[in-house]
Amino acid sequence: MYKLTQKILASLLLIAMSATAIADDIDIISQSVPIKTNVLFVMDLSGSMNRDAAGNEPPLAPGVPSRLSELQGAFQDIVADPDFEDINIGLSVFS
Protein backbone atom coordinates (compact mmCIF):
# COMPACT_ATOMS: atom_id res chain seq x y z
CA MET A 1 0.00 0.00 0.00
CA TYR A 2 2.87 2.38 0.87
CA LYS A 3 4.53 1.90 -2.54
CA LEU A 4 1.22 2.49 -4.31
CA THR A 5 0.76 5.72 -2.38
CA GLN A 6 4.29 6.80 -3.31
CA LYS A 7 3.65 6.10 -6.99
CA ILE A 8 0.36 8.01 -6.94
CA LEU A 9 1.93 11.02 -5.18
CA ALA A 10 4.90 10.99 -7.57
CA SER A 11 2.55 10.83 -10.55
CA LEU A 12 0.46 13.73 -9.24
CA LEU A 13 3.57 15.79 -8.58
CA LEU A 14 4.88 15.08 -12.06
CA ILE A 15 1.56 16.09 -13.62
CA ALA A 16 1.41 19.29 -11.55
CA MET A 17 4.96 20.26 -12.49
CA SER A 18 4.46 19.65 -16.19
CA ALA A 19 1.27 21.73 -16.25
CA THR A 20 3.01 24.77 -14.75
CA ALA A 21 5.96 24.54 -17.15
CA ILE A 22 3.85 25.21 -20.25
CA ALA A 23 4.19 28.75 -21.59
CA ASP A 24 3.83 30.40 -24.94
CA ASP A 25 5.85 33.27 -26.40
CA ILE A 26 2.66 34.92 -27.56
CA ASP A 27 1.85 35.72 -23.92
CA ILE A 28 4.83 38.08 -23.85
CA ILE A 29 4.43 39.50 -27.36
CA SER A 30 0.73 40.30 -27.12
CA GLN A 31 0.86 42.26 -23.87
CA SER A 32 -0.52 45.75 -24.18
CA VAL A 33 2.13 47.15 -21.83
CA PRO A 34 5.59 47.08 -23.40
CA ILE A 35 8.20 45.13 -21.48
CA LYS A 36 11.65 46.68 -21.11
CA THR A 37 14.49 44.48 -22.27
CA ASN A 38 17.31 43.78 -19.82
CA VAL A 39 20.88 43.57 -21.13
CA LEU A 40 23.92 42.89 -18.99
CA PHE A 41 27.34 43.70 -20.40
CA VAL A 42 30.33 41.93 -18.86
CA MET A 43 33.52 43.97 -19.23
CA ASP A 44 36.98 42.42 -19.01
CA LEU A 45 39.35 44.59 -16.97
CA SER A 46 42.21 42.08 -16.87
CA GLY A 47 45.77 42.96 -17.81
CA SER A 48 45.34 41.66 -21.36
CA MET A 49 42.99 44.56 -22.06
CA ASN A 50 46.00 46.92 -21.88
CA ARG A 51 47.28 45.37 -25.12
CA ASP A 52 46.33 46.66 -28.54
CA ALA A 53 43.89 44.85 -30.85
CA ALA A 54 46.76 42.88 -32.43
CA GLY A 55 47.89 41.66 -29.00
CA ASN A 56 50.99 43.84 -28.68
CA GLU A 57 51.88 44.51 -25.05
CA PRO A 58 52.37 47.98 -23.57
CA PRO A 59 53.95 50.39 -24.05
CA LEU A 60 51.86 50.93 -27.14
CA ALA A 61 52.88 53.13 -30.05
CA PRO A 62 51.56 56.69 -29.87
CA GLY A 63 47.97 56.90 -31.07
CA VAL A 64 47.38 53.14 -30.84
CA PRO A 65 44.40 52.50 -28.56
CA SER A 66 44.33 49.67 -26.06
CA ARG A 67 41.64 47.00 -26.13
CA LEU A 68 40.14 48.54 -23.01
CA SER A 69 39.88 52.04 -24.49
CA GLU A 70 38.25 50.58 -27.62
CA LEU A 71 35.77 48.66 -25.46
CA GLN A 72 34.97 51.68 -23.32
CA GLY A 73 34.32 53.80 -26.41
CA ALA A 74 32.03 51.17 -27.90
CA PHE A 75 30.14 50.82 -24.62
CA GLN A 76 29.68 54.60 -24.35
CA ASP A 77 28.35 54.68 -27.93
CA ILE A 78 25.82 51.95 -27.13
CA VAL A 79 24.61 53.65 -23.94
CA ALA A 80 24.29 57.01 -25.70
CA ASP A 81 22.37 55.58 -28.68
CA PRO A 82 18.71 56.72 -28.55
CA ASP A 83 17.61 53.35 -29.95
CA PHE A 84 18.62 51.83 -26.61
CA GLU A 85 16.74 54.26 -24.35
CA ASP A 86 13.98 51.72 -23.63
CA ILE A 87 16.46 49.03 -22.60
CA ASN A 88 17.67 48.45 -19.06
CA ILE A 89 21.45 48.22 -19.35
CA GLY A 90 23.67 46.75 -16.65
CA LEU A 91 27.45 46.50 -16.39
CA SER A 92 29.49 43.88 -14.60
CA VAL A 93 33.27 43.75 -14.60
CA PHE A 94 35.87 41.08 -14.01
CA SER A 95 39.61 41.01 -14.00
PDB file of N, CA and C in Angstrom:
ATOM      1  N   MET A   1       0.823  -1.194   0.000  1.00  0.00           N
ATOM      2  CA  MET A   1       0.000   0.000   0.000  1.00  0.00           C
ATOM      3  C   MET A   1       0.872   1.265   0.000  1.00  0.00           C
ATOM      4  N   TYR A   2       1.980   1.223   0.768  1.00  0.00           N
ATOM      5  CA  TYR A   2       2.867   2.379   0.867  1.00  0.00           C
ATOM      6  C   TYR A   2       3.490   2.707  -0.493  1.00  0.00           C
ATOM      7  N   LYS A   3       3.918   1.680  -1.224  1.00  0.00           N
ATOM      8  CA  LYS A   3       4.526   1.896  -2.540  1.00  0.00           C
ATOM      9  C   LYS A   3       3.503   2.432  -3.535  1.00  0.00           C
ATOM     10  N   LEU A   4       2.276   1.979  -3.434  1.00  0.00           N
ATOM     11  CA  LEU A   4       1.218   2.486  -4.313  1.00  0.00           C
ATOM     12  C   LEU A   4       0.956   3.959  -4.024  1.00  0.00           C
ATOM     13  N   THR A   5       0.950   4.325  -2.763  1.00  0.00           N
ATOM     14  CA  THR A   5       0.757   5.724  -2.380  1.00  0.00           C
ATOM     15  C   THR A   5       1.903   6.576  -2.903  1.00  0.00           C
ATOM     16  N   GLN A   6       3.134   6.076  -2.795  1.00  0.00           N
ATOM     17  CA  GLN A   6       4.288   6.800  -3.311  1.00  0.00           C
ATOM     18  C   GLN A   6       4.168   7.020  -4.818  1.00  0.00           C
ATOM     19  N   LYS A   7       3.779   5.996  -5.533  1.00  0.00           N
ATOM     20  CA  LYS A   7       3.652   6.104  -6.986  1.00  0.00           C
ATOM     21  C   LYS A   7       2.564   7.091  -7.372  1.00  0.00           C
ATOM     22  N   ILE A   8       1.459   7.080  -6.645  1.00  0.00           N
ATOM     23  CA  ILE A   8       0.363   8.012  -6.943  1.00  0.00           C
ATOM     24  C   ILE A   8       0.807   9.446  -6.666  1.00  0.00           C
ATOM     25  N   LEU A   9       1.462   9.668  -5.514  1.00  0.00           N
ATOM     26  CA  LEU A   9       1.929  11.016  -5.181  1.00  0.00           C
ATOM     27  C   LEU A   9       2.986  11.493  -6.185  1.00  0.00           C
ATOM     28  N   ALA A  10       3.891  10.623  -6.585  1.00  0.00           N
ATOM     29  CA  ALA A  10       4.905  10.989  -7.568  1.00  0.00           C
ATOM     30  C   ALA A  10       4.266  11.323  -8.907  1.00  0.00           C
ATOM     31  N   SER A  11       3.250  10.570  -9.297  1.00  0.00           N
ATOM     32  CA  SER A  11       2.552  10.835 -10.554  1.00  0.00           C
ATOM     33  C   SER A  11       1.829  12.167 -10.502  1.00  0.00           C
ATOM     34  N   LEU A  12       1.169  12.455  -9.379  1.00  0.00           N
ATOM     35  CA  LEU A  12       0.457  13.729  -9.236  1.00  0.00           C
ATOM     36  C   LEU A  12       1.432  14.905  -9.250  1.00  0.00           C
ATOM     37  N   LEU A  13       2.557  14.742  -8.582  1.00  0.00           N
ATOM     38  CA  LEU A  13       3.573  15.794  -8.580  1.00  0.00           C
ATOM     39  C   LEU A  13       4.119  16.034  -9.979  1.00  0.00           C
ATOM     40  N   LEU A  14       4.382  14.964 -10.693  1.00  0.00           N
ATOM     41  CA  LEU A  14       4.885  15.081 -12.064  1.00  0.00           C
ATOM     42  C   LEU A  14       3.869  15.786 -12.959  1.00  0.00           C
ATOM     43  N   ILE A  15       2.613  15.450 -12.825  1.00  0.00           N
ATOM     44  CA  ILE A  15       1.558  16.088 -13.617  1.00  0.00           C
ATOM     45  C   ILE A  15       1.451  17.565 -13.267  1.00  0.00           C
ATOM     46  N   ALA A  16       1.511  17.889 -11.977  1.00  0.00           N
ATOM     47  CA  ALA A  16       1.410  19.286 -11.547  1.00  0.00           C
ATOM     48  C   ALA A  16       2.584  20.108 -12.057  1.00  0.00           C
ATOM     49  N   MET A  17       3.779  19.530 -12.019  1.00  0.00           N
ATOM     50  CA  MET A  17       4.961  20.257 -12.485  1.00  0.00           C
ATOM     51  C   MET A  17       4.926  20.477 -13.990  1.00  0.00           C
ATOM     52  N   SER A  18       4.478  19.498 -14.739  1.00  0.00           N
ATOM     53  CA  SER A  18       4.458  19.645 -16.187  1.00  0.00           C
ATOM     54  C   SER A  18       3.408  20.656 -16.629  1.00  0.00           C
ATOM     55  N   ALA A  19       2.328  20.779 -15.904  1.00  0.00           N
ATOM     56  CA  ALA A  19       1.274  21.729 -16.254  1.00  0.00           C
ATOM     57  C   ALA A  19       1.735  23.168 -16.040  1.00  0.00           C
ATOM     58  N   THR A  20       2.551  23.405 -15.019  1.00  0.00           N
ATOM     59  CA  THR A  20       3.005  24.767 -14.751  1.00  0.00           C
ATOM     60  C   THR A  20       4.168  25.170 -15.653  1.00  0.00           C
ATOM     61  N   ALA A  21       4.805  24.234 -16.322  1.00  0.00           N
ATOM     62  CA  ALA A  21       5.957  24.543 -17.154  1.00  0.00           C
ATOM     63  C   ALA A  21       5.560  24.951 -18.577  1.00  0.00           C
ATOM     64  N   ILE A  22       4.293  24.868 -18.900  1.00  0.00           N
ATOM     65  CA  ILE A  22       3.846  25.205 -20.246  1.00  0.00           C
ATOM     66  C   ILE A  22       3.674  26.724 -20.351  1.00  0.00           C
ATOM     67  N   ALA A  23       4.312  27.313 -21.346  1.00  0.00           N
ATOM     68  CA  ALA A  23       4.193  28.746 -21.595  1.00  0.00           C
ATOM     69  C   ALA A  23       4.316  28.978 -23.087  1.00  0.00           C
ATOM     70  N   ASP A  24       3.793  30.084 -23.528  1.00  0.00           N
ATOM     71  CA  ASP A  24       3.832  30.400 -24.942  1.00  0.00           C
ATOM     72  C   ASP A  24       4.414  31.792 -25.120  1.00  0.00           C
ATOM     73  N   ASP A  25       5.257  31.967 -26.135  1.00  0.00           N
ATOM     74  CA  ASP A  25       5.854  33.271 -26.403  1.00  0.00           C
ATOM     75  C   ASP A  25       4.807  34.334 -26.681  1.00  0.00           C
ATOM     76  N   ILE A  26       3.690  33.954 -27.204  1.00  0.00           N
ATOM     77  CA  ILE A  26       2.661  34.924 -27.564  1.00  0.00           C
ATOM     78  C   ILE A  26       2.146  35.672 -26.338  1.00  0.00           C
ATOM     79  N   ASP A  27       2.268  35.053 -25.155  1.00  0.00           N
ATOM     80  CA  ASP A  27       1.854  35.723 -23.925  1.00  0.00           C
ATOM     81  C   ASP A  27       2.684  36.983 -23.688  1.00  0.00           C
ATOM     82  N   ILE A  28       3.957  36.929 -24.036  1.00  0.00           N
ATOM     83  CA  ILE A  28       4.831  38.083 -23.855  1.00  0.00           C
ATOM     84  C   ILE A  28       4.627  39.088 -24.979  1.00  0.00           C
ATOM     85  N   ILE A  29       4.526  38.622 -26.201  1.00  0.00           N
ATOM     86  CA  ILE A  29       4.435  39.498 -27.364  1.00  0.00           C
ATOM     87  C   ILE A  29       3.128  40.285 -27.388  1.00  0.00           C
ATOM     88  N   SER A  30       2.031  39.667 -26.969  1.00  0.00           N
ATOM     89  CA  SER A  30       0.727  40.298 -27.117  1.00  0.00           C
ATOM     90  C   SER A  30       0.331  41.186 -25.953  1.00  0.00           C
ATOM     91  N   GLN A  31       1.216  41.403 -24.995  1.00  0.00           N
ATOM     92  CA  GLN A  31       0.863  42.258 -23.873  1.00  0.00           C
ATOM     93  C   GLN A  31       0.705  43.691 -24.346  1.00  0.00           C
ATOM     94  N   SER A  32      -0.276  44.377 -23.769  1.00  0.00           N
ATOM     95  CA  SER A  32      -0.523  45.754 -24.175  1.00  0.00           C
ATOM     96  C   SER A  32       0.500  46.709 -23.562  1.00  0.00           C
ATOM     97  N   VAL A  33       1.104  46.319 -22.471  1.00  0.00           N
ATOM     98  CA  VAL A  33       2.128  47.150 -21.831  1.00  0.00           C
ATOM     99  C   VAL A  33       3.490  46.653 -22.300  1.00  0.00           C
ATOM    100  N   PRO A  34       4.285  47.522 -22.922  1.00  0.00           N
ATOM    101  CA  PRO A  34       5.585  47.076 -23.402  1.00  0.00           C
ATOM    102  C   PRO A  34       6.500  46.661 -22.250  1.00  0.00           C
ATOM    103  N   ILE A  35       7.260  45.633 -22.482  1.00  0.00           N
ATOM    104  CA  ILE A  35       8.200  45.133 -21.482  1.00  0.00           C
ATOM    105  C   ILE A  35       9.590  45.634 -21.847  1.00  0.00           C
ATOM    106  N   LYS A  36      10.289  46.213 -20.859  1.00  0.00           N
ATOM    107  CA  LYS A  36      11.645  46.680 -21.113  1.00  0.00           C
ATOM    108  C   LYS A  36      12.590  45.485 -21.165  1.00  0.00           C
ATOM    109  N   THR A  37      13.487  45.525 -22.122  1.00  0.00           N
ATOM    110  CA  THR A  37      14.491  44.483 -22.272  1.00  0.00           C
ATOM    111  C   THR A  37      15.627  44.737 -21.289  1.00  0.00           C
ATOM    112  N   ASN A  38      16.164  43.687 -20.715  1.00  0.00           N
ATOM    113  CA  ASN A  38      17.308  43.781 -19.816  1.00  0.00           C
ATOM    114  C   ASN A  38      18.534  43.224 -20.520  1.00  0.00           C
ATOM    115  N   VAL A  39      19.617  44.006 -20.528  1.00  0.00           N
ATOM    116  CA  VAL A  39      20.877  43.574 -21.134  1.00  0.00           C
ATOM    117  C   VAL A  39      21.985  43.805 -20.120  1.00  0.00           C
ATOM    118  N   LEU A  40      22.784  42.774 -19.893  1.00  0.00           N
ATOM    119  CA  LEU A  40      23.920  42.893 -18.985  1.00  0.00           C
ATOM    120  C   LEU A  40      25.200  42.740 -19.806  1.00  0.00           C
ATOM    121  N   PHE A  41      26.037  43.758 -19.754  1.00  0.00           N
ATOM    122  CA  PHE A  41      27.344  43.701 -20.401  1.00  0.00           C
ATOM    123  C   PHE A  41      28.366  43.273 -19.356  1.00  0.00           C
ATOM    124  N   VAL A  42      29.252  42.377 -19.741  1.00  0.00           N
ATOM    125  CA  VAL A  42      30.327  41.927 -18.864  1.00  0.00           C
ATOM    126  C   VAL A  42      31.630  42.436 -19.462  1.00  0.00           C
ATOM    127  N   MET A  43      32.305  43.325 -18.718  1.00  0.00           N
ATOM    128  CA  MET A  43      33.515  43.970 -19.232  1.00  0.00           C
ATOM    129  C   MET A  43      34.764  43.360 -18.595  1.00  0.00           C
ATOM    130  N   ASP A  44      35.703  43.002 -19.438  1.00  0.00           N
ATOM    131  CA  ASP A  44      36.982  42.422 -19.008  1.00  0.00           C
ATOM    132  C   ASP A  44      37.936  43.556 -18.646  1.00  0.00           C
ATOM    133  N   LEU A  45      38.388  43.576 -17.400  1.00  0.00           N
ATOM    134  CA  LEU A  45      39.354  44.590 -16.970  1.00  0.00           C
ATOM    135  C   LEU A  45      40.708  43.957 -16.633  1.00  0.00           C
ATOM    136  N   SER A  46      40.950  42.771 -17.165  1.00  0.00           N
ATOM    137  CA  SER A  46      42.210  42.082 -16.874  1.00  0.00           C
ATOM    138  C   SER A  46      43.366  42.773 -17.585  1.00  0.00           C
ATOM    139  N   GLY A  47      44.567  42.353 -17.247  1.00  0.00           N
ATOM    140  CA  GLY A  47      45.773  42.959 -17.812  1.00  0.00           C
ATOM    141  C   GLY A  47      45.873  42.844 -19.322  1.00  0.00           C
ATOM    142  N   SER A  48      45.261  41.818 -19.902  1.00  0.00           N
ATOM    143  CA  SER A  48      45.343  41.656 -21.358  1.00  0.00           C
ATOM    144  C   SER A  48      44.608  42.771 -22.093  1.00  0.00           C
ATOM    145  N   MET A  49      43.723  43.464 -21.414  1.00  0.00           N
ATOM    146  CA  MET A  49      42.989  44.561 -22.056  1.00  0.00           C
ATOM    147  C   MET A  49      43.861  45.800 -22.246  1.00  0.00           C
ATOM    148  N   ASN A  50      45.061  45.804 -21.656  1.00  0.00           N
ATOM    149  CA  ASN A  50      45.998  46.919 -21.876  1.00  0.00           C
ATOM    150  C   ASN A  50      46.765  46.763 -23.179  1.00  0.00           C
ATOM    151  N   ARG A  51      46.636  45.594 -23.823  1.00  0.00           N
ATOM    152  CA  ARG A  51      47.281  45.374 -25.120  1.00  0.00           C
ATOM    153  C   ARG A  51      46.474  46.035 -26.223  1.00  0.00           C
ATOM    154  N   ASP A  52      47.093  46.138 -27.404  1.00  0.00           N
ATOM    155  CA  ASP A  52      46.334  46.663 -28.543  1.00  0.00           C
ATOM    156  C   ASP A  52      45.543  45.526 -29.188  1.00  0.00           C
ATOM    157  N   ALA A  53      44.764  45.840 -30.208  1.00  0.00           N
ATOM    158  CA  ALA A  53      43.894  44.853 -30.852  1.00  0.00           C
ATOM    159  C   ALA A  53      44.687  43.692 -31.447  1.00  0.00           C
ATOM    160  N   ALA A  54      45.926  43.931 -31.844  1.00  0.00           N
ATOM    161  CA  ALA A  54      46.764  42.880 -32.426  1.00  0.00           C
ATOM    162  C   ALA A  54      47.436  42.022 -31.356  1.00  0.00           C
ATOM    163  N   GLY A  55      47.309  42.425 -30.093  1.00  0.00           N
ATOM    164  CA  GLY A  55      47.894  41.660 -29.002  1.00  0.00           C
ATOM    165  C   GLY A  55      49.246  42.149 -28.543  1.00  0.00           C
ATOM    166  N   ASN A  56      49.702  43.284 -29.085  1.00  0.00           N
ATOM    167  CA  ASN A  56      50.993  43.840 -28.677  1.00  0.00           C
ATOM    168  C   ASN A  56      50.887  44.392 -27.259  1.00  0.00           C
ATOM    169  N   GLU A  57      51.885  44.084 -26.443  1.00  0.00           N
ATOM    170  CA  GLU A  57      51.879  44.514 -25.047  1.00  0.00           C
ATOM    171  C   GLU A  57      52.334  45.961 -24.916  1.00  0.00           C
ATOM    172  N   PRO A  58      51.919  46.609 -23.819  1.00  0.00           N
ATOM    173  CA  PRO A  58      52.367  47.984 -23.572  1.00  0.00           C
ATOM    174  C   PRO A  58      53.875  48.007 -23.366  1.00  0.00           C
ATOM    175  N   PRO A  59      54.535  49.108 -23.625  1.00  0.00           N
ATOM    176  CA  PRO A  59      53.951  50.394 -24.047  1.00  0.00           C
ATOM    177  C   PRO A  59      53.553  50.357 -25.516  1.00  0.00           C
ATOM    178  N   LEU A  60      52.385  50.906 -25.778  1.00  0.00           N
ATOM    179  CA  LEU A  60      51.857  50.932 -27.143  1.00  0.00           C
ATOM    180  C   LEU A  60      52.408  52.130 -27.897  1.00  0.00           C
ATOM    181  N   ALA A  61      52.425  52.009 -29.207  1.00  0.00           N
ATOM    182  CA  ALA A  61      52.879  53.125 -30.046  1.00  0.00           C
ATOM    183  C   ALA A  61      51.923  54.303 -29.857  1.00  0.00           C
ATOM    184  N   PRO A  62      52.432  55.519 -30.023  1.00  0.00           N
ATOM    185  CA  PRO A  62      51.556  56.687 -29.869  1.00  0.00           C
ATOM    186  C   PRO A  62      50.353  56.623 -30.810  1.00  0.00           C
ATOM    187  N   GLY A  63      49.186  56.889 -30.270  1.00  0.00           N
ATOM    188  CA  GLY A  63      47.967  56.902 -31.065  1.00  0.00           C
ATOM    189  C   GLY A  63      47.318  55.538 -31.240  1.00  0.00           C
ATOM    190  N   VAL A  64      47.951  54.478 -30.736  1.00  0.00           N
ATOM    191  CA  VAL A  64      47.379  53.136 -30.843  1.00  0.00           C
ATOM    192  C   VAL A  64      46.556  52.874 -29.581  1.00  0.00           C
ATOM    193  N   PRO A  65      45.241  52.692 -29.740  1.00  0.00           N
ATOM    194  CA  PRO A  65      44.397  52.501 -28.562  1.00  0.00           C
ATOM    195  C   PRO A  65      44.532  51.083 -27.987  1.00  0.00           C
ATOM    196  N   SER A  66      44.330  50.976 -26.702  1.00  0.00           N
ATOM    197  CA  SER A  66      44.327  49.666 -26.062  1.00  0.00           C
ATOM    198  C   SER A  66      42.972  48.998 -26.286  1.00  0.00           C
ATOM    199  N   ARG A  67      42.913  47.709 -26.023  1.00  0.00           N
ATOM    200  CA  ARG A  67      41.644  46.996 -26.129  1.00  0.00           C
ATOM    201  C   ARG A  67      40.611  47.608 -25.186  1.00  0.00           C
ATOM    202  N   LEU A  68      41.056  47.977 -23.990  1.00  0.00           N
ATOM    203  CA  LEU A  68      40.135  48.539 -23.006  1.00  0.00           C
ATOM    204  C   LEU A  68      39.569  49.880 -23.467  1.00  0.00           C
ATOM    205  N   SER A  69      40.395  50.742 -24.027  1.00  0.00           N
ATOM    206  CA  SER A  69      39.883  52.037 -24.486  1.00  0.00           C
ATOM    207  C   SER A  69      38.917  51.858 -25.660  1.00  0.00           C
ATOM    208  N   GLU A  70      39.180  50.879 -26.519  1.00  0.00           N
ATOM    209  CA  GLU A  70      38.247  50.583 -27.619  1.00  0.00           C
ATOM    210  C   GLU A  70      36.916  50.089 -27.063  1.00  0.00           C
ATOM    211  N   LEU A  71      36.978  49.199 -26.078  1.00  0.00           N
ATOM    212  CA  LEU A  71      35.775  48.657 -25.464  1.00  0.00           C
ATOM    213  C   LEU A  71      34.976  49.744 -24.761  1.00  0.00           C
ATOM    214  N   GLN A  72      35.658  50.601 -24.023  1.00  0.00           N
ATOM    215  CA  GLN A  72      34.971  51.684 -23.319  1.00  0.00           C
ATOM    216  C   GLN A  72      34.276  52.627 -24.303  1.00  0.00           C
ATOM    217  N   GLY A  73      34.941  52.947 -25.400  1.00  0.00           N
ATOM    218  CA  GLY A  73      34.323  53.803 -26.414  1.00  0.00           C
ATOM    219  C   GLY A  73      33.092  53.164 -27.027  1.00  0.00           C
ATOM    220  N   ALA A  74      33.179  51.872 -27.326  1.00  0.00           N
ATOM    221  CA  ALA A  74      32.032  51.170 -27.903  1.00  0.00           C
ATOM    222  C   ALA A  74      30.875  51.122 -26.907  1.00  0.00           C
ATOM    223  N   PHE A  75      31.181  50.873 -25.638  1.00  0.00           N
ATOM    224  CA  PHE A  75      30.140  50.818 -24.617  1.00  0.00           C
ATOM    225  C   PHE A  75      29.463  52.184 -24.461  1.00  0.00           C
ATOM    226  N   GLN A  76      30.244  53.248 -24.460  1.00  0.00           N
ATOM    227  CA  GLN A  76      29.680  54.601 -24.353  1.00  0.00           C
ATOM    228  C   GLN A  76      28.783  54.908 -25.548  1.00  0.00           C
ATOM    229  N   ASP A  77      29.180  54.466 -26.734  1.00  0.00           N
ATOM    230  CA  ASP A  77      28.348  54.676 -27.932  1.00  0.00           C
ATOM    231  C   ASP A  77      27.016  53.942 -27.803  1.00  0.00           C
ATOM    232  N   ILE A  78      27.051  52.729 -27.288  1.00  0.00           N
ATOM    233  CA  ILE A  78      25.817  51.953 -27.125  1.00  0.00           C
ATOM    234  C   ILE A  78      24.886  52.625 -26.123  1.00  0.00           C
ATOM    235  N   VAL A  79      25.429  53.029 -24.986  1.00  0.00           N
ATOM    236  CA  VAL A  79      24.611  53.647 -23.940  1.00  0.00           C
ATOM    237  C   VAL A  79      24.021  54.979 -24.412  1.00  0.00           C
ATOM    238  N   ALA A  80      24.760  55.712 -25.225  1.00  0.00           N
ATOM    239  CA  ALA A  80      24.286  57.015 -25.695  1.00  0.00           C
ATOM    240  C   ALA A  80      23.320  56.914 -26.868  1.00  0.00           C
ATOM    241  N   ASP A  81      23.227  55.758 -27.504  1.00  0.00           N
ATOM    242  CA  ASP A  81      22.369  55.582 -28.677  1.00  0.00           C
ATOM    243  C   ASP A  81      20.897  55.677 -28.285  1.00  0.00           C
ATOM    244  N   PRO A  82      20.126  56.573 -28.911  1.00  0.00           N
ATOM    245  CA  PRO A  82      18.710  56.721 -28.552  1.00  0.00           C
ATOM    246  C   PRO A  82      17.874  55.467 -28.834  1.00  0.00           C
ATOM    247  N   ASP A  83      18.347  54.592 -29.705  1.00  0.00           N
ATOM    248  CA  ASP A  83      17.615  53.348 -29.954  1.00  0.00           C
ATOM    249  C   ASP A  83      17.605  52.437 -28.732  1.00  0.00           C
ATOM    250  N   PHE A  84      18.508  52.671 -27.804  1.00  0.00           N
ATOM    251  CA  PHE A  84      18.617  51.829 -26.614  1.00  0.00           C
ATOM    252  C   PHE A  84      18.005  52.475 -25.374  1.00  0.00           C
ATOM    253  N   GLU A  85      17.267  53.569 -25.537  1.00  0.00           N
ATOM    254  CA  GLU A  85      16.738  54.259 -24.354  1.00  0.00           C
ATOM    255  C   GLU A  85      15.663  53.465 -23.625  1.00  0.00           C
ATOM    256  N   ASP A  86      15.005  52.531 -24.279  1.00  0.00           N
ATOM    257  CA  ASP A  86      13.981  51.721 -23.628  1.00  0.00           C
ATOM    258  C   ASP A  86      14.522  50.375 -23.148  1.00  0.00           C
ATOM    259  N   ILE A  87      15.829  50.276 -23.033  1.00  0.00           N
ATOM    260  CA  ILE A  87      16.463  49.033 -22.597  1.00  0.00           C
ATOM    261  C   ILE A  87      17.174  49.279 -21.270  1.00  0.00           C
ATOM    262  N   ASN A  88      16.942  48.392 -20.322  1.00  0.00           N
ATOM    263  CA  ASN A  88      17.673  48.451 -19.059  1.00  0.00           C
ATOM    264  C   ASN A  88      19.052  47.854 -19.291  1.00  0.00           C
ATOM    265  N   ILE A  89      20.082  48.658 -19.087  1.00  0.00           N
ATOM    266  CA  ILE A  89      21.450  48.220 -19.345  1.00  0.00           C
ATOM    267  C   ILE A  89      22.189  48.098 -18.021  1.00  0.00           C
ATOM    268  N   GLY A  90      22.855  46.968 -17.842  1.00  0.00           N
ATOM    269  CA  GLY A  90      23.674  46.751 -16.653  1.00  0.00           C
ATOM    270  C   GLY A  90      25.109  46.483 -17.057  1.00  0.00           C
ATOM    271  N   LEU A  91      26.027  46.707 -16.124  1.00  0.00           N
ATOM    272  CA  LEU A  91      27.445  46.499 -16.390  1.00  0.00           C
ATOM    273  C   LEU A  91      28.047  45.719 -15.232  1.00  0.00           C
ATOM    274  N   SER A  92      28.746  44.658 -15.578  1.00  0.00           N
ATOM    275  CA  SER A  92      29.493  43.877 -14.597  1.00  0.00           C
ATOM    276  C   SER A  92      30.913  43.783 -15.104  1.00  0.00           C
ATOM    277  N   VAL A  93      31.857  43.803 -14.197  1.00  0.00           N
ATOM    278  CA  VAL A  93      33.269  43.751 -14.603  1.00  0.00           C
ATOM    279  C   VAL A  93      33.965  42.569 -13.945  1.00  0.00           C
ATOM    280  N   PHE A  94      35.003  42.086 -14.596  1.00  0.00           N
ATOM    281  CA  PHE A  94      35.865  41.080 -14.009  1.00  0.00           C
ATOM    282  C   PHE A  94      37.280  41.352 -14.422  1.00  0.00           C
ATOM    283  N   SER A  95      38.208  40.842 -13.646  1.00  0.00           N
ATOM    284  CA  SER A  95      39.612  41.009 -13.997  1.00  0.00           C
ATOM    285  C   SER A  95      40.396  39.775 -13.645  1.00  0.00           C
TER     286      SER A  95
END
